[in-house]
Short mmCIF file of C-alpha atoms in Angstrom, two decimals:
data_model
loop_
_atom_site.label_atom_id
_atom_site.label_comp_id
_atom_site.label_asym_id
_atom_site.label_seq_id
_atom_site.Cartn_x
_atom_site.Cartn_y
_atom_site.Cartn_z
CA GLU A 277 5.45 -4.47 -14.22
CA THR A 278 5.32 -1.56 -11.81
CA GLY A 279 8.94 -0.50 -12.24
CA VAL A 280 9.76 -1.61 -8.69
CA THR A 281 11.52 -4.94 -8.26
CA GLN A 282 11.91 -6.79 -4.98
CA THR A 283 14.03 -9.83 -4.18
CA PRO A 284 13.67 -12.42 -2.91
CA ARG A 285 9.96 -13.14 -3.41
CA HIS A 286 9.93 -15.64 -0.57
CA LEU A 287 12.19 -16.00 2.46
CA VAL A 288 12.20 -18.45 5.33
CA MET A 289 14.59 -17.73 8.16
CA GLY A 290 15.30 -18.80 11.67
CA MET A 291 15.30 -16.39 14.55
CA THR A 292 19.09 -16.29 14.71
CA ASN A 293 19.67 -15.70 10.99
CA LYS A 294 20.66 -12.49 9.25
CA LYS A 295 19.17 -11.73 5.86
CA SER A 296 18.54 -8.75 3.62
CA LEU A 297 15.65 -7.72 1.41
CA LYS A 298 16.43 -5.78 -1.73
CA CYS A 299 14.36 -3.27 -3.67
CA GLU A 300 15.20 -1.48 -6.90
CA GLN A 301 13.14 1.12 -8.74
CA HIS A 302 13.58 2.07 -12.39
CA LEU A 303 11.23 5.07 -12.36
CA GLY A 304 13.59 7.89 -11.45
CA HIS A 305 11.67 8.55 -8.23
CA ASN A 306 13.11 10.43 -5.29
CA ALA A 307 11.30 8.68 -2.43
CA MET A 308 11.30 5.03 -1.36
CA TYR A 309 9.36 3.23 1.35
CA TRP A 310 9.24 -0.02 3.31
CA TYR A 311 5.80 -1.28 4.35
CA LYS A 312 4.75 -4.34 6.36
CA GLN A 313 1.53 -6.08 5.30
CA SER A 314 -0.04 -8.62 7.65
CA ALA A 315 -3.21 -10.53 6.85
CA LYS A 316 -6.39 -8.51 7.36
CA LYS A 317 -4.46 -5.54 8.77
CA PRO A 318 -3.74 -2.11 7.28
CA LEU A 319 -0.40 -1.50 5.67
CA GLU A 320 2.15 -0.40 8.27
CA LEU A 321 4.70 2.18 7.16
CA MET A 322 8.15 1.26 8.45
CA PHE A 323 10.64 3.60 6.81
CA VAL A 324 10.69 6.45 4.30
CA TYR A 325 13.70 7.74 2.39
CA SER A 326 13.77 10.93 0.37
CA LEU A 327 16.83 11.56 -1.77
CA GLU A 328 18.66 8.85 0.17
CA GLU A 329 17.98 10.43 3.55
CA ARG A 330 15.73 8.73 6.06
CA VAL A 331 12.77 11.01 6.78
CA GLU A 332 10.56 8.64 8.73
CA ASN A 333 11.06 5.79 11.15
CA ASN A 334 7.80 4.68 12.68
CA SER A 335 9.03 3.15 15.94
CA VAL A 336 10.29 0.05 14.19
CA PRO A 337 12.30 -2.42 16.31
CA SER A 338 16.04 -2.23 15.81
CA ARG A 339 16.10 -5.78 14.44
CA PHE A 340 14.99 -4.10 11.19
CA SER A 341 17.71 -1.90 9.70
CA PRO A 342 17.16 0.01 6.44
CA GLU A 343 19.82 1.15 4.02
CA CYS A 344 19.45 3.44 1.01
CA PRO A 345 22.77 3.69 -0.86
CA ASN A 346 21.26 5.70 -3.74
CA SER A 347 17.86 6.85 -4.93
CA SER A 348 17.25 3.65 -6.92
CA HIS A 349 18.08 1.05 -4.28
CA LEU A 350 16.69 0.24 -0.87
CA PHE A 351 17.58 -2.59 1.49
CA LEU A 352 16.04 -3.93 4.66
CA HIS A 353 18.52 -5.83 6.82
CA LEU A 354 16.98 -8.37 9.16
CA HIS A 355 18.51 -9.97 12.26
CA THR A 356 17.21 -11.90 15.25
CA LEU A 357 13.63 -11.66 14.06
CA GLN A 358 10.61 -12.97 15.94
CA PRO A 359 7.82 -15.21 14.59
CA GLU A 360 5.42 -12.24 14.75
CA ASP A 361 7.57 -10.53 12.13
CA SER A 362 6.30 -13.01 9.56
CA ALA A 363 4.48 -10.92 6.94
CA LEU A 364 4.64 -9.54 3.42
CA TYR A 365 7.21 -6.76 3.16
CA LEU A 366 6.46 -4.28 0.41
CA CYS A 367 8.76 -1.72 -1.10
CA ALA A 368 7.30 1.34 -2.82
CA SER A 369 8.50 4.48 -4.53
CA SER A 370 7.00 7.84 -5.42
CA GLN A 371 8.17 10.91 -7.28
CA GLU A 372 8.31 12.94 -4.08
CA THR A 373 7.10 12.63 -0.49
CA GLY A 374 5.19 15.06 1.70
CA THR A 375 3.48 16.87 -1.14
CA GLY A 376 -0.04 15.40 -1.40
CA ASN A 377 -0.86 13.51 -4.59
CA GLU A 378 1.92 10.97 -4.16
CA LYS A 379 1.00 7.95 -6.23
CA LEU A 380 2.91 4.97 -4.86
CA PHE A 381 4.40 2.30 -7.08
CA PHE A 382 4.78 -0.96 -5.20
CA GLY A 383 6.95 -4.00 -5.70
CA SER A 384 5.41 -7.46 -5.45
CA GLY A 385 6.83 -7.92 -1.98
CA THR A 386 8.86 -10.46 -0.06
CA GLN A 387 6.79 -13.04 1.82
CA LEU A 388 8.80 -13.59 5.00
CA SER A 389 8.35 -16.52 7.35
CA VAL A 390 10.26 -16.56 10.63
CA LEU A 391 10.54 -19.97 12.26
CA GLY B 198 -6.98 8.23 16.80
CA GLN B 199 -7.07 7.96 13.04
CA ASN B 200 -9.18 5.28 11.45
CA ILE B 201 -10.23 3.95 8.05
CA ASP B 202 -13.16 1.54 7.83
CA GLN B 203 -14.01 -0.64 4.86
CA PRO B 204 -15.81 -4.00 4.62
CA THR B 205 -13.60 -7.04 5.00
CA GLU B 206 -15.10 -9.02 2.14
CA MET B 207 -17.71 -8.63 -0.58
CA THR B 208 -19.09 -10.98 -3.21
CA ALA B 209 -20.56 -9.97 -6.57
CA THR B 210 -21.55 -11.57 -9.86
CA GLU B 211 -19.73 -11.26 -13.16
CA GLY B 212 -21.28 -8.50 -15.26
CA ALA B 213 -22.88 -6.77 -12.28
CA ILE B 214 -22.01 -3.55 -10.41
CA VAL B 215 -20.44 -3.38 -6.94
CA GLN B 216 -19.79 -0.46 -4.61
CA ILE B 217 -17.02 -0.66 -2.00
CA ASN B 218 -17.39 1.90 0.77
CA CYS B 219 -14.70 3.57 2.82
CA THR B 220 -15.26 5.86 5.81
CA TYR B 221 -12.50 7.74 7.54
CA GLN B 222 -11.67 9.78 10.62
CA THR B 223 -8.31 11.48 10.24
CA SER B 224 -6.39 14.51 11.42
CA GLY B 225 -6.97 16.67 8.40
CA PHE B 226 -7.33 15.59 4.79
CA ASN B 227 -5.05 15.86 1.80
CA GLY B 228 -6.63 13.34 -0.51
CA LEU B 229 -7.98 9.79 -0.69
CA PHE B 230 -6.50 6.94 -2.70
CA TRP B 231 -7.78 3.59 -3.91
CA TYR B 232 -5.40 0.75 -4.77
CA GLN B 233 -6.06 -2.71 -6.20
CA GLN B 234 -4.06 -5.71 -5.06
CA HIS B 235 -4.35 -9.13 -6.67
CA ALA B 236 -3.29 -12.04 -4.47
CA GLY B 237 0.49 -12.33 -4.39
CA GLU B 238 1.00 -9.17 -6.41
CA ALA B 239 1.88 -5.52 -5.89
CA PRO B 240 -0.83 -3.01 -4.99
CA THR B 241 -1.50 -0.77 -7.99
CA PHE B 242 -2.94 2.73 -8.02
CA LEU B 243 -6.56 3.11 -9.13
CA SER B 244 -7.70 6.61 -8.20
CA TYR B 245 -7.10 9.80 -6.24
CA ASN B 246 -9.81 12.16 -4.99
CA VAL B 247 -9.15 15.44 -3.22
CA LEU B 248 -12.34 17.36 -4.12
CA ASP B 249 -15.93 16.25 -3.56
CA GLY B 250 -17.61 14.42 -6.38
CA LEU B 251 -17.26 11.54 -8.75
CA GLU B 252 -14.16 10.69 -10.78
CA GLU B 253 -14.77 8.24 -13.59
CA LYS B 254 -12.07 6.15 -15.22
CA GLY B 255 -13.44 3.49 -17.55
CA ARG B 256 -15.31 0.80 -15.62
CA PHE B 257 -14.10 2.21 -12.30
CA SER B 258 -15.37 5.35 -10.57
CA SER B 259 -14.47 6.86 -7.20
CA PHE B 260 -16.62 9.21 -5.16
CA LEU B 261 -15.68 11.50 -2.28
CA SER B 262 -17.66 13.45 0.31
CA ARG B 263 -15.27 15.28 2.62
CA SER B 264 -18.05 16.56 4.90
CA LYS B 265 -19.18 12.98 5.54
CA GLY B 266 -15.71 11.44 5.67
CA TYR B 267 -16.86 8.98 3.04
CA SER B 268 -15.73 7.53 -0.25
CA TYR B 269 -16.77 4.67 -2.46
CA LEU B 270 -15.25 2.79 -5.36
CA LEU B 271 -17.76 1.72 -7.99
CA LEU B 272 -16.90 -1.13 -10.33
CA LYS B 273 -19.17 -1.69 -13.33
CA GLU B 274 -19.47 -4.64 -15.75
CA LEU B 275 -17.54 -6.83 -13.36
CA GLN B 276 -15.04 -9.25 -14.81
CA MET B 277 -13.42 -12.26 -13.16
CA LYS B 278 -10.09 -10.42 -13.20
CA ASP B 279 -11.57 -7.82 -10.84
CA SER B 280 -11.32 -10.38 -8.02
CA ALA B 281 -8.77 -8.69 -5.78
CA SER B 282 -8.38 -6.69 -2.59
CA TYR B 283 -9.19 -2.98 -2.75
CA LEU B 284 -7.29 -0.71 -0.38
CA CYS B 285 -8.53 2.71 0.73
CA ALA B 286 -5.98 5.21 2.07
CA VAL B 287 -6.27 8.81 3.27
CA MET B 288 -3.48 11.36 3.42
CA ASP B 289 -3.76 13.38 6.62
CA SER B 290 -2.69 16.94 7.37
CA ASN B 291 0.91 15.77 7.98
CA TYR B 292 0.98 14.04 4.57
CA GLN B 293 0.94 10.66 6.29
CA LEU B 294 -0.98 7.92 4.50
CA ILE B 295 -3.53 6.18 6.74
CA TRP B 296 -4.57 2.79 5.31
CA GLY B 297 -7.68 0.70 5.64
CA ALA B 298 -7.34 -3.07 6.05
CA GLY B 299 -8.67 -3.65 2.53
CA THR B 300 -11.80 -5.21 1.04
CA LYS B 301 -11.47 -8.61 -0.59
CA LEU B 302 -13.79 -8.72 -3.59
CA ILE B 303 -14.87 -12.14 -4.85
CA ILE B 304 -16.46 -12.33 -8.30
CA LYS B 305 -18.63 -15.33 -9.09
CA PRO B 306 -19.62 -16.46 -12.59
#
């Protein structure tokens, strides 16, 4: 148990569907992250929130929409995805962001398949 | 551009020692991290190096040479449970984490 919980673990959706990924952290951290992990590729940072404010958006297509209602919860809303969006989506948290020794605590991820 | 290089896959024998190398070219340096990720599970933190030298933590050690842009993770007395992917990541001068693609380590009996 890393203290970061993601649901669902697996998701299959069509290109016209709308779905949401959920992440919850029980560590009292101030920063939360969404990463995309594709096979044999480096982790891609998608979004960073610090104290519920978005501090980073790495040119992610608008079909991905993050939401951070409080410092413990993070959502990723998905709509009209493409097959190339199929990947493992990882949520992470850290005590702070932008300070250096920021150990990340990851959830187990949502394996997304877009048909 | 910024780049992290690590071998795609390595194989080692149970009980042996293995060294996983990581070389980097980044805009500045604010530390290097190693994470372990078992298949289907969350990456978990292993080590953090910001100064040159060797950091030992049980069976795992991590080495850093900033002048050479080089690090390695050393795993001793390998166990079957060490079969996993090992991710190297460098924090650049903007406190952005730059990730390698990971090294899949296969342990054979």
